[in-house]
PDB file of C-alpha atoms in Angstrom:
ATOM      1  CA  MET A  37     -21.845  -1.891  -7.622  1.00  0.00           C
ATOM      2  CA  GLU A  38     -21.804  -3.223 -11.203  1.00  0.00           C
ATOM      3  CA  TYR A  39     -19.232  -5.849 -12.138  1.00  0.00           C
ATOM      4  CA  PHE A  40     -18.035  -6.552 -15.573  1.00  0.00           C
ATOM      5  CA  PHE A  41     -17.836  -9.950 -17.166  1.00  0.00           C
ATOM      6  CA  GLY A  42     -19.911 -12.010 -14.718  1.00  0.00           C
ATOM      7  CA  ALA A  43     -20.977 -12.479 -11.087  1.00  0.00           C
ATOM      8  CA  SER A  44     -19.312 -11.147  -7.983  1.00  0.00           C
ATOM      9  CA  GLY A  45     -19.340 -11.666  -4.312  1.00  0.00           C
ATOM     10  CA  SER A  46     -21.043 -14.839  -2.968  1.00  0.00           C
ATOM     11  CA  ALA A  47     -22.681 -15.356  -6.416  1.00  0.00           C
ATOM     12  CA  ALA A  48     -19.181 -15.855  -7.830  1.00  0.00           C
ATOM     13  CA  VAL A  49     -17.649 -18.097  -5.034  1.00  0.00           C
ATOM     14  CA  GLY A  50     -20.608 -20.243  -4.179  1.00  0.00           C
ATOM     15  CA  LYS A  51     -19.760 -22.301  -1.185  1.00  0.00           C
ATOM     16  CA  ARG A  52     -16.035 -21.771  -1.423  1.00  0.00           C
ATOM     17  CA  LYS A  53     -14.216 -20.081   1.380  1.00  0.00           C
ATOM     18  CA  LEU A  54     -10.952 -18.164   1.790  1.00  0.00           C
ATOM     19  CA  ARG A  55      -7.919 -20.188   2.975  1.00  0.00           C
ATOM     20  CA  CYS A  56      -4.708 -18.403   3.684  1.00  0.00           C
ATOM     21  CA  ARG A  57      -1.498 -20.258   3.995  1.00  0.00           C
ATOM     22  CA  ILE A  58       1.897 -18.872   4.918  1.00  0.00           C
ATOM     23  CA  GLY A  59       5.251 -20.314   4.556  1.00  0.00           C
ATOM     24  CA  SER A  60       9.027 -19.736   4.169  1.00  0.00           C
ATOM     25  CA  ASN A  61       8.570 -21.289   0.728  1.00  0.00           C
ATOM     26  CA  LEU A  62       6.054 -23.166  -1.226  1.00  0.00           C
ATOM     27  CA  GLU A  63       6.958 -26.384   0.425  1.00  0.00           C
ATOM     28  CA  THR A  64       6.175 -25.239   4.014  1.00  0.00           C
ATOM     29  CA  LEU A  65       2.889 -23.570   3.504  1.00  0.00           C
ATOM     30  CA  THR A  66       0.663 -23.901   6.576  1.00  0.00           C
ATOM     31  CA  VAL A  67      -2.911 -22.703   7.164  1.00  0.00           C
ATOM     32  CA  ALA A  68      -2.835 -19.289   8.983  1.00  0.00           C
ATOM     33  CA  ASN A  69      -5.281 -18.200  11.655  1.00  0.00           C
ATOM     34  CA  VAL A  70      -6.329 -15.009   9.940  1.00  0.00           C
ATOM     35  CA  ASN A  71      -6.873 -11.995  12.142  1.00  0.00           C
ATOM     36  CA  ASP A  72      -5.249 -13.649  15.120  1.00  0.00           C
ATOM     37  CA  GLU A  73      -2.886 -10.702  15.932  1.00  0.00           C
ATOM     38  CA  ASN A  74      -1.123 -12.601  18.701  1.00  0.00           C
ATOM     39  CA  ASP A  75      -0.312 -15.783  16.822  1.00  0.00           C
ATOM     40  CA  PRO A  76       1.495 -14.953  13.505  1.00  0.00           C
ATOM     41  CA  VAL A  77       3.209 -17.684  11.601  1.00  0.00           C
ATOM     42  CA  PHE A  78       6.926 -18.081  12.287  1.00  0.00           C
ATOM     43  CA  VAL A  79       8.886 -18.650   9.001  1.00  0.00           C
ATOM     44  CA  ASP A  80      12.548 -19.634   8.980  1.00  0.00           C
ATOM     45  CA  SER A  81      14.986 -20.659   6.249  1.00  0.00           C
ATOM     46  CA  GLU A  82      18.593 -20.155   5.237  1.00  0.00           C
ATOM     47  CA  HIS A  83      17.547 -16.846   3.819  1.00  0.00           C
ATOM     48  CA  PHE A  84      15.144 -15.228   6.232  1.00  0.00           C
ATOM     49  CA  THR A  85      13.651 -15.548   9.713  1.00  0.00           C
ATOM     50  CA  GLY A  86      10.495 -13.781  10.828  1.00  0.00           C
ATOM     51  CA  TYR A  87       6.799 -13.557  11.736  1.00  0.00           C
ATOM     52  CA  VAL A  88       4.001 -13.106   9.112  1.00  0.00           C
ATOM     53  CA  ALA A  89       0.460 -12.158  10.017  1.00  0.00           C
ATOM     54  CA  VAL A  90      -2.514 -11.577   7.870  1.00  0.00           C
ATOM     55  CA  ARG A  91      -5.716  -9.585   8.504  1.00  0.00           C
ATOM     56  CA  VAL A  92      -8.838  -9.762   6.329  1.00  0.00           C
ATOM     57  CA  LYS A  93     -11.945  -7.770   6.991  1.00  0.00           C
ATOM     58  CA  ASN A  94     -15.149  -9.881   7.488  1.00  0.00           C
ATOM     59  CA  PHE A  95     -13.129 -13.131   7.362  1.00  0.00           C
ATOM     60  CA  ASN A  96     -15.294 -16.310   7.628  1.00  0.00           C
ATOM     61  CA  GLY A  97     -12.860 -18.799   5.906  1.00  0.00           C
ATOM     62  CA  ILE A  98     -10.775 -21.768   6.700  1.00  0.00           C
ATOM     63  CA  THR A  99      -8.793 -21.873   9.997  1.00  0.00           C
ATOM     64  CA  PRO A 100      -6.271 -24.295  11.544  1.00  0.00           C
ATOM     65  CA  SER A 101      -7.855 -27.302  13.141  1.00  0.00           C
ATOM     66  CA  GLY A 102      -9.957 -26.478  16.163  1.00  0.00           C
ATOM     67  CA  LYS A 103      -9.740 -22.610  15.687  1.00  0.00           C
ATOM     68  CA  ALA A 104     -12.844 -20.495  15.318  1.00  0.00           C
ATOM     69  CA  ALA A 105     -12.716 -17.915  12.587  1.00  0.00           C
ATOM     70  CA  ILE A 106     -12.029 -14.298  13.661  1.00  0.00           C
ATOM     71  CA  SER A 107     -14.340 -12.220  11.612  1.00  0.00           C
ATOM     72  CA  ASP A 108     -13.112  -8.734  12.332  1.00  0.00           C
ATOM     73  CA  LEU A 109     -10.724  -6.580  14.363  1.00  0.00           C
ATOM     74  CA  PRO A 110     -10.698  -3.115  15.888  1.00  0.00           C
ATOM     75  CA  TYR A 111      -7.722  -2.632  13.529  1.00  0.00           C
ATOM     76  CA  PHE A 112     -10.315  -2.103  10.659  1.00  0.00           C
ATOM     77  CA  GLU A 113     -12.338   0.574  12.389  1.00  0.00           C
ATOM     78  CA  ASN A 114     -12.375   3.920  10.627  1.00  0.00           C
ATOM     79  CA  LYS A 115     -10.097   2.549   7.844  1.00  0.00           C
ATOM     80  CA  ARG A 116     -10.845   1.899   4.122  1.00  0.00           C
ATOM     81  CA  ARG A 117      -8.398  -0.985   3.944  1.00  0.00           C
ATOM     82  CA  VAL A 118      -9.792  -4.529   3.725  1.00  0.00           C
ATOM     83  CA  PHE A 119      -6.689  -6.570   4.208  1.00  0.00           C
ATOM     84  CA  SER A 120      -3.140  -6.377   5.621  1.00  0.00           C
ATOM     85  CA  ILE A 121       0.071  -8.409   5.559  1.00  0.00           C
ATOM     86  CA  GLN A 122       2.438  -7.538   8.438  1.00  0.00           C
ATOM     87  CA  VAL A 123       5.960  -8.891   8.720  1.00  0.00           C
ATOM     88  CA  THR A 124       8.655  -8.747  11.192  1.00  0.00           C
ATOM     89  CA  GLY A 125      11.896 -10.249  10.007  1.00  0.00           C
ATOM     90  CA  ARG A 126      15.602 -10.527   9.493  1.00  0.00           C
ATOM     91  CA  PHE A 127      17.638 -11.372   6.475  1.00  0.00           C
ATOM     92  CA  LYS A 128      20.314 -14.110   6.953  1.00  0.00           C
ATOM     93  CA  LYS A 129      22.676 -12.392   4.589  1.00  0.00           C
ATOM     94  CA  GLU A 130      22.941  -9.012   2.850  1.00  0.00           C
ATOM     95  CA  TYR A 131      20.796  -7.941  -0.040  1.00  0.00           C
ATOM     96  CA  THR A 132      20.431  -4.678  -1.733  1.00  0.00           C
ATOM     97  CA  ALA A 133      17.049  -2.805  -1.573  1.00  0.00           C
ATOM     98  CA  ASP A 134      16.927  -2.990  -5.320  1.00  0.00           C
ATOM     99  CA  ASP A 135      17.071  -6.841  -5.253  1.00  0.00           C
ATOM    100  CA  VAL A 136      14.341  -7.492  -2.486  1.00  0.00           C
ATOM    101  CA  VAL A 137      10.834  -7.315  -4.042  1.00  0.00           C
ATOM    102  CA  PHE A 138       7.337  -8.058  -3.028  1.00  0.00           C
ATOM    103  CA  GLY A 139       4.559  -9.068  -5.397  1.00  0.00           C
ATOM    104  CA  ALA A 140       2.839 -12.030  -6.922  1.00  0.00           C
ATOM    105  CA  GLU A 141       3.565 -14.817  -9.344  1.00  0.00           C
ATOM    106  CA  PHE A 142       1.548 -17.704 -10.941  1.00  0.00           C
ATOM    107  CA  GLU A 143       2.684 -21.143 -12.015  1.00  0.00           C
ATOM    108  CA  LYS A 144       0.770 -21.054 -15.319  1.00  0.00           C
ATOM    109  CA  LYS A 145      -0.908 -18.602 -17.684  1.00  0.00           C
ATOM    110  CA  VAL A 146      -3.948 -16.538 -16.561  1.00  0.00           C
ATOM    111  CA  ALA A 147      -6.634 -15.045 -18.781  1.00  0.00           C
ATOM    112  CA  PRO A 148      -6.698 -11.305 -18.211  1.00  0.00           C
ATOM    113  CA  PRO A 149     -10.097  -9.809 -19.008  1.00  0.00           C
ATOM    114  CA  THR A 150     -10.613  -7.005 -21.488  1.00  0.00           C
ATOM    115  CA  GLY A 151      -9.766  -3.889 -19.765  1.00  0.00           C
ATOM    116  CA  ALA A 152      -7.023  -5.399 -17.528  1.00  0.00           C
ATOM    117  CA  TRP A 153      -4.740  -2.576 -18.602  1.00  0.00           C
ATOM    118  CA  VAL A 154      -6.935  -0.119 -16.719  1.00  0.00           C
ATOM    119  CA  ALA A 155      -6.331  -1.938 -13.469  1.00  0.00           C
ATOM    120  CA  ILE A 156      -2.620  -2.087 -14.112  1.00  0.00           C
ATOM    121  CA  LYS A 157      -2.669   1.648 -14.930  1.00  0.00           C
ATOM    122  CA  PHE A 158      -4.355   2.392 -11.540  1.00  0.00           C
ATOM    123  CA  ALA A 159      -1.884   0.060  -9.764  1.00  0.00           C
ATOM    124  CA  ASN A 160       1.038   2.064 -11.302  1.00  0.00           C
ATOM    125  CA  LEU A 161      -0.516   5.303 -10.064  1.00  0.00           C
ATOM    126  CA  ILE A 162      -0.360   3.869  -6.615  1.00  0.00           C
ATOM    127  CA  ASP A 163       3.153   2.361  -7.030  1.00  0.00           C
ATOM    128  CA  PRO A 164       5.099   3.724 -10.139  1.00  0.00           C
ATOM    129  CA  ALA A 165       7.828   1.242  -9.350  1.00  0.00           C
ATOM    130  CA  LEU A 166       5.608  -1.756  -9.994  1.00  0.00           C
ATOM    131  CA  LYS A 167       6.437  -3.893 -12.991  1.00  0.00           C
ATOM    132  CA  THR A 168       4.289  -6.610 -14.362  1.00  0.00           C
ATOM    133  CA  ASP A 169       3.638  -9.110 -17.211  1.00  0.00           C
ATOM    134  CA  VAL A 170       0.254 -10.651 -16.810  1.00  0.00           C
ATOM    135  CA  TYR A 171       0.368 -12.144 -20.290  1.00  0.00           C
ATOM    136  CA  ALA A 172       3.547 -14.264 -19.555  1.00  0.00           C
ATOM    137  CA  GLU A 173       3.551 -18.073 -19.391  1.00  0.00           C
ATOM    138  CA  LYS A 174       4.086 -17.560 -15.650  1.00  0.00           C
ATOM    139  CA  PRO A 175       2.626 -14.192 -14.953  1.00  0.00           C
ATOM    140  CA  TRP A 176       4.166 -11.936 -12.309  1.00  0.00           C
ATOM    141  CA  LEU A 177       3.894  -8.481 -10.579  1.00  0.00           C
ATOM    142  CA  TRP A 178       6.937  -7.233  -8.566  1.00  0.00           C
ATOM    143  CA  SER A 179       7.708  -4.005  -6.890  1.00  0.00           C
ATOM    144  CA  PRO A 180      10.846  -3.140  -4.791  1.00  0.00           C
ATOM    145  CA  VAL A 181       9.859  -3.787  -1.120  1.00  0.00           C
ATOM    146  CA  LEU A 182      10.755  -0.181  -0.137  1.00  0.00           C
ATOM    147  CA  CYS A 183       8.227   1.097  -2.771  1.00  0.00           C
ATOM    148  CA  ALA A 184       5.549  -1.559  -2.196  1.00  0.00           C
ATOM    149  CA  MET A 185       5.079  -1.328   1.440  1.00  0.00           C
ATOM    150  CA  ASN A 186       2.831   1.034   3.168  1.00  0.00           C
ATOM    151  CA  ILE A 187       4.767   1.009   6.373  1.00  0.00           C
ATOM    152  CA  VAL A 188       8.509   0.341   6.895  1.00  0.00           C
ATOM    153  CA  ASN A 189      10.109   0.277  10.336  1.00  0.00           C
ATOM    154  CA  VAL A 190      13.818  -0.683  10.987  1.00  0.00           C
ATOM    155  CA  ALA A 191      15.092  -1.544  14.452  1.00  0.00           C
ATOM    156  CA  LYS A 192      18.504  -2.868  15.662  1.00  0.00           C
ATOM    157  CA  ALA A 193      18.417  -6.596  16.588  1.00  0.00           C
ATOM    158  CA  GLU A 194      19.551  -7.364  20.113  1.00  0.00           C
ATOM    159  CA  LYS A 195      20.517 -11.072  19.625  1.00  0.00           C
ATOM    160  CA  LEU A 196      22.092 -13.328  17.056  1.00  0.00           C
ATOM    161  CA  PHE A 197      19.791 -15.777  15.316  1.00  0.00           C
ATOM    162  CA  THR A 198      20.518 -19.398  14.873  1.00  0.00           C
ATOM    163  CA  THR A 199      21.285 -20.599  11.258  1.00  0.00           C
ATOM    164  CA  SER A 200      18.860 -22.936   9.682  1.00  0.00           C
ATOM    165  CA  SER A 201      19.249 -25.268   6.762  1.00  0.00           C
ATOM    166  CA  LYS A 202      15.764 -26.530   6.881  1.00  0.00           C
ATOM    167  CA  ALA A 203      12.839 -24.228   6.015  1.00  0.00           C
ATOM    168  CA  VAL A 204       9.987 -24.232   8.489  1.00  0.00           C
ATOM    169  CA  ALA A 205       6.692 -22.491   9.048  1.00  0.00           C
ATOM    170  CA  LYS A 206       4.674 -22.807  12.332  1.00  0.00           C
ATOM    171  CA  HIS A 207       2.466 -20.695  14.554  1.00  0.00           C
ATOM    172  CA  ARG A 208       4.101 -18.620  17.195  1.00  0.00           C
ATOM    173  CA  SER A 209       2.133 -20.448  19.902  1.00  0.00           C
ATOM    174  CA  GLU A 210       3.619 -23.767  18.785  1.00  0.00           C
ATOM    175  CA  ILE A 211       7.265 -22.690  18.960  1.00  0.00           C
ATOM    176  CA  LYS A 212       9.563 -24.411  21.466  1.00  0.00           C
ATOM    177  CA  MET A 213      13.063 -23.276  20.624  1.00  0.00           C
ATOM    178  CA  GLU A 214      15.815 -21.337  22.187  1.00  0.00           C
ATOM    179  CA  PRO A 215      16.363 -18.540  21.783  1.00  0.00           C
ATOM    180  CA  HIS A 216      12.615 -17.807  21.196  1.00  0.00           C
ATOM    181  CA  PRO A 217      12.052 -15.852  18.008  1.00  0.00           C
ATOM    182  CA  ASP A 218      10.657 -12.953  20.134  1.00  0.00           C
ATOM    183  CA  GLU A 219      14.187 -12.457  21.468  1.00  0.00           C
ATOM    184  CA  VAL A 220      15.753 -12.650  17.965  1.00  0.00           C
ATOM    185  CA  LEU A 221      13.188 -10.542  16.212  1.00  0.00           C
ATOM    186  CA  CYS A 222      11.846  -8.029  18.801  1.00  0.00           C
ATOM    187  CA  GLU A 223       8.844  -9.041  20.801  1.00  0.00           C
ATOM    188  CA  TRP A 224       5.812  -9.495  18.491  1.00  0.00           C
ATOM    189  CA  LYS A 225       3.233  -6.841  19.320  1.00  0.00           C
ATOM    190  CA  GLY A 226       0.568  -7.494  16.682  1.00  0.00           C
ATOM    191  CA  THR A 227      -2.239  -5.572  18.369  1.00  0.00           C
ATOM    192  CA  GLU A 228      -0.104  -2.444  18.284  1.00  0.00           C
ATOM    193  CA  GLU A 229      -0.309  -0.642  14.911  1.00  0.00           C
ATOM    194  CA  LEU A 230       2.989  -0.501  13.075  1.00  0.00           C
ATOM    195  CA  THR A 231       4.377   3.029  12.461  1.00  0.00           C
ATOM    196  CA  GLU A 232       6.952   4.288  10.028  1.00  0.00           C
ATOM    197  CA  ASN A 233      10.553   4.640  11.214  1.00  0.00           C
ATOM    198  CA  THR A 234      13.411   4.376   8.666  1.00  0.00           C
ATOM    199  CA  SER A 235      15.964   6.184  10.838  1.00  0.00           C
ATOM    200  CA  LEU A 236      18.131   2.930  10.777  1.00  0.00           C
ATOM    201  CA  LEU A 237      17.717   2.130   7.036  1.00  0.00           C
ATOM    202  CA  LEU A 238      21.069   3.783   6.282  1.00  0.00           C
ATOM    203  CA  ASP A 239      24.365   3.317   8.204  1.00  0.00           C
ATOM    204  CA  ASP A 240      24.254   6.984   9.188  1.00  0.00           C
ATOM    205  CA  ALA A 241      20.737   8.366  10.058  1.00  0.00           C
ATOM    206  CA  ASP A 242      21.959  11.898   9.138  1.00  0.00           C
ATOM    207  CA  ASP A 243      22.324  10.639   5.500  1.00  0.00           C
ATOM    208  CA  LEU A 244      18.634   9.814   5.193  1.00  0.00           C
ATOM    209  CA  PRO A 245      17.322  12.216   2.471  1.00  0.00           C
ATOM    210  CA  PHE A 246      13.726  12.188   3.826  1.00  0.00           C
ATOM    211  CA  PRO A 247      12.033  12.257   7.256  1.00  0.00           C
ATOM    212  CA  PRO A 248      12.278   8.834   9.132  1.00  0.00           C
ATOM    213  CA  GLU A 249       8.384   8.996   9.467  1.00  0.00           C
ATOM    214  CA  GLY A 250       7.916  10.124   5.788  1.00  0.00           C
ATOM    215  CA  ILE A 251       6.024   7.380   3.974  1.00  0.00           C
ATOM    216  CA  ALA A 252       5.208   9.105   0.733  1.00  0.00           C
ATOM    217  CA  GLU A 253       8.826  10.569   0.609  1.00  0.00           C
ATOM    218  CA  ARG A 254      10.323   7.078   1.186  1.00  0.00           C
ATOM    219  CA  ARG A 255       8.214   5.487  -1.594  1.00  0.00           C
ATOM    220  CA  ARG A 256       9.017   8.321  -3.962  1.00  0.00           C
ATOM    221  CA  HIS A 257      12.683   8.359  -3.163  1.00  0.00           C
ATOM    222  CA  PHE A 258      13.184   4.617  -3.826  1.00  0.00           C
ATOM    223  CA  GLN A 259      11.475   4.648  -7.224  1.00  0.00           C
ATOM    224  CA  SER A 260      15.089   5.411  -8.269  1.00  0.00           C
ATOM    225  CA  GLU A 261      17.096   2.232  -9.011  1.00  0.00           C
ATOM    226  CA  GLU A 262      20.263   3.953  -8.163  1.00  0.00           C
ATOM    227  CA  GLU A 263      18.961   4.997  -4.678  1.00  0.00           C
ATOM    228  CA  ARG A 264      17.712   1.340  -4.081  1.00  0.00           C
ATOM    229  CA  LYS A 265      21.171  -0.036  -4.949  1.00  0.00           C
ATOM    230  CA  ALA A 266      22.781   2.253  -2.425  1.00  0.00           C
ATOM    231  CA  VAL A 267      20.891   0.623   0.494  1.00  0.00           C
ATOM    232  CA  THR A 268      21.719  -2.778   1.909  1.00  0.00           C
ATOM    233  CA  PHE A 269      19.387  -4.981   4.017  1.00  0.00           C
ATOM    234  CA  LYS A 270      21.600  -6.355   6.813  1.00  0.00           C
ATOM    235  CA  PRO A 271      21.243  -9.342   9.128  1.00  0.00           C
ATOM    236  CA  ASP A 272      21.731  -7.231  12.302  1.00  0.00           C
ATOM    237  CA  ASN A 273      18.583  -5.250  11.697  1.00  0.00           C
ATOM    238  CA  VAL A 274      14.986  -6.140  12.188  1.00  0.00           C
ATOM    239  CA  TYR A 275      12.830  -5.076   9.246  1.00  0.00           C
ATOM    240  CA  GLN A 276       9.044  -4.646  10.011  1.00  0.00           C
ATOM    241  CA  THR A 277       6.763  -3.999   7.083  1.00  0.00           C
ATOM    242  CA  GLU A 278       3.066  -3.836   6.371  1.00  0.00           C
ATOM    243  CA  ILE A 279       1.166  -3.677   3.164  1.00  0.00           C
ATOM    244  CA  PHE A 280      -2.572  -3.042   2.984  1.00  0.00           C
ATOM    245  CA  ALA A 281      -5.150  -1.947   0.472  1.00  0.00           C
ATOM    246  CA  PRO A 282      -8.870  -1.131  -0.030  1.00  0.00           C
ATOM    247  CA  PHE A 283      -9.323  -2.531  -3.507  1.00  0.00           C
ATOM    248  CA  ILE A 284      -9.575  -6.326  -3.213  1.00  0.00           C
ATOM    249  CA  ASP A 285     -11.897  -8.336  -1.076  1.00  0.00           C
ATOM    250  CA  LEU A 286      -9.942 -11.560  -0.539  1.00  0.00           C
ATOM    251  CA  ASN A 287     -13.063 -13.300   0.694  1.00  0.00           C
ATOM    252  CA  THR A 288     -14.470 -13.186  -2.815  1.00  0.00           C
ATOM    253  CA  PHE A 289     -11.603 -12.108  -5.043  1.00  0.00           C
ATOM    254  CA  ASP A 290     -13.641  -9.014  -6.012  1.00  0.00           C
ATOM    255  CA  LEU A 291     -11.279  -6.325  -7.359  1.00  0.00           C
ATOM    256  CA  THR A 292     -12.205  -2.718  -7.634  1.00  0.00           C
ATOM    257  CA  LEU A 293      -9.298  -0.897  -9.237  1.00  0.00           C
ATOM    258  CA  GLY A 294     -10.393   1.192 -12.185  1.00  0.00           C
ATOM    259  CA  ILE A 295     -12.606  -1.565 -13.275  1.00  0.00           C
ATOM    260  CA  ASN A 296     -14.788  -3.862 -11.140  1.00  0.00           C
ATOM    261  CA  ILE A 297     -14.110  -7.488 -11.797  1.00  0.00           C
ATOM    262  CA  ASN A 298     -14.075 -10.836  -9.942  1.00  0.00           C
ATOM    263  CA  LEU A 299     -10.736 -12.456 -10.433  1.00  0.00           C
ATOM    264  CA  LEU A 300     -11.827 -16.033  -9.849  1.00  0.00           C
ATOM    265  CA  GLN A 301     -12.709 -16.832 -13.439  1.00  0.00           C
ATOM    266  CA  TYR A 302      -9.439 -15.445 -14.821  1.00  0.00           C
ATOM    267  CA  LEU A 303      -6.877 -17.169 -12.584  1.00  0.00           C
ATOM    268  CA  ASN A 304      -7.050 -20.548 -14.320  1.00  0.00           C
ATOM    269  CA  GLY A 305      -7.692 -22.374 -11.016  1.00  0.00           C
ATOM    270  CA  GLN A 306      -4.761 -20.797  -9.276  1.00  0.00           C
ATOM    271  CA  PRO A 307      -4.486 -19.117  -5.936  1.00  0.00           C
ATOM    272  CA  ILE A 308      -3.290 -15.533  -5.470  1.00  0.00           C
ATOM    273  CA  ARG A 309       0.273 -16.211  -4.216  1.00  0.00           C
ATOM    274  CA  MET A 310       2.126 -13.168  -2.836  1.00  0.00           C
ATOM    275  CA  MET A 311       5.774 -13.261  -1.720  1.00  0.00           C
ATOM    276  CA  SER A 312       8.942 -11.563  -1.110  1.00  0.00           C
ATOM    277  CA  LYS A 313      12.094 -12.746  -2.619  1.00  0.00           C
ATOM    278  CA  SER A 314      15.540 -11.771  -4.153  1.00  0.00           C
ATOM    279  CA  LEU A 315      15.060 -11.177  -7.862  1.00  0.00           C
ATOM    280  CA  SER A 316      18.778 -11.863  -8.726  1.00  0.00           C
ATOM    281  CA  LYS A 317      19.229 -15.013  -6.503  1.00  0.00           C
ATOM    282  CA  GLY A 318      15.718 -16.352  -6.401  1.00  0.00           C
ATOM    283  CA  ASP A 319      15.957 -16.725  -2.635  1.00  0.00           C
ATOM    284  CA  VAL A 320      12.411 -16.686  -1.298  1.00  0.00           C
ATOM    285  CA  PHE A 321      11.803 -14.942   2.074  1.00  0.00           C
ATOM    286  CA  TYR A 322       8.196 -15.723   2.730  1.00  0.00           C
ATOM    287  CA  VAL A 323       5.065 -16.659   0.902  1.00  0.00           C
ATOM    288  CA  VAL A 324       1.333 -15.678   1.606  1.00  0.00           C
ATOM    289  CA  GLU A 325      -1.141 -17.688  -0.436  1.00  0.00           C
ATOM    290  CA  PHE A 326      -4.892 -16.791  -0.722  1.00  0.00           C
ATOM    291  CA  ASP A 327      -7.217 -19.500  -2.291  1.00  0.00           C
ATOM    292  CA  LEU A 328     -10.952 -19.956  -2.419  1.00  0.00           C
ATOM    293  CA  VAL A 329     -11.523 -23.636  -1.696  1.00  0.00           C
ATOM    294  CA  ASN A 330     -14.565 -25.817  -1.022  1.00  0.00           C
ATOM    295  CA  ALA A 331     -15.367 -25.726   2.622  1.00  0.00           C
TER     296      ALA A 331
END
């Protein structure tokens, strides 16, 4: 495959390897054990509590101390997708679905290549609700979470969560707290593929204007700002989401989306930092950071 504007793959990254860090905010980022479906990172803050897990096809990067890299998973068999971010969580206060977004932002300017508009155009074909400014002093890409996510599953929580004033991020295997997050969130079942079920998204399931299992219908319906504002994310629900895609190899930052480019030379030394947050309040729910670092 021909790449524009320079090298791709191992020729672009050299000896650098992928490091994925997850946190409840930028201050709590901890190295994730990518592809360990039984040991997600637990994030907790005054805004959100939940588990976050990352899958990357052909992963051979940085792991927590003492852990062997898990290269691949049955999850990727017979699928085009090359990465996945799966979240199970609860909001600590109410937010409208119009306010909760998922996307990426950068601390300083990037240098988009000629033809970047082609990739943005293709991204908008996939998610018409996506808004972006890659030429800003602090570039950003945001989409309402109900449009961005490939899978959304809403369940009723069975226990109250404990309030937290201190943000934390640690692996599920390291948690020694009562009640255990599994009880507060629903038991984590990372090896079971998440399925769409939005029957509890509205107060009355009969008001749902599309099938509870209708992924395309849900994403299309919530392109409307008015419809998003009519939905409230509530603390007594557990929201499970997953986003995945076939067009970026996070091991190398090779992007195939209308044009084929390696992103490394355009990011100005910055990681790809994806997160979910409240646009109006600035409350950060979780952060997933991908960086290529010297091993």
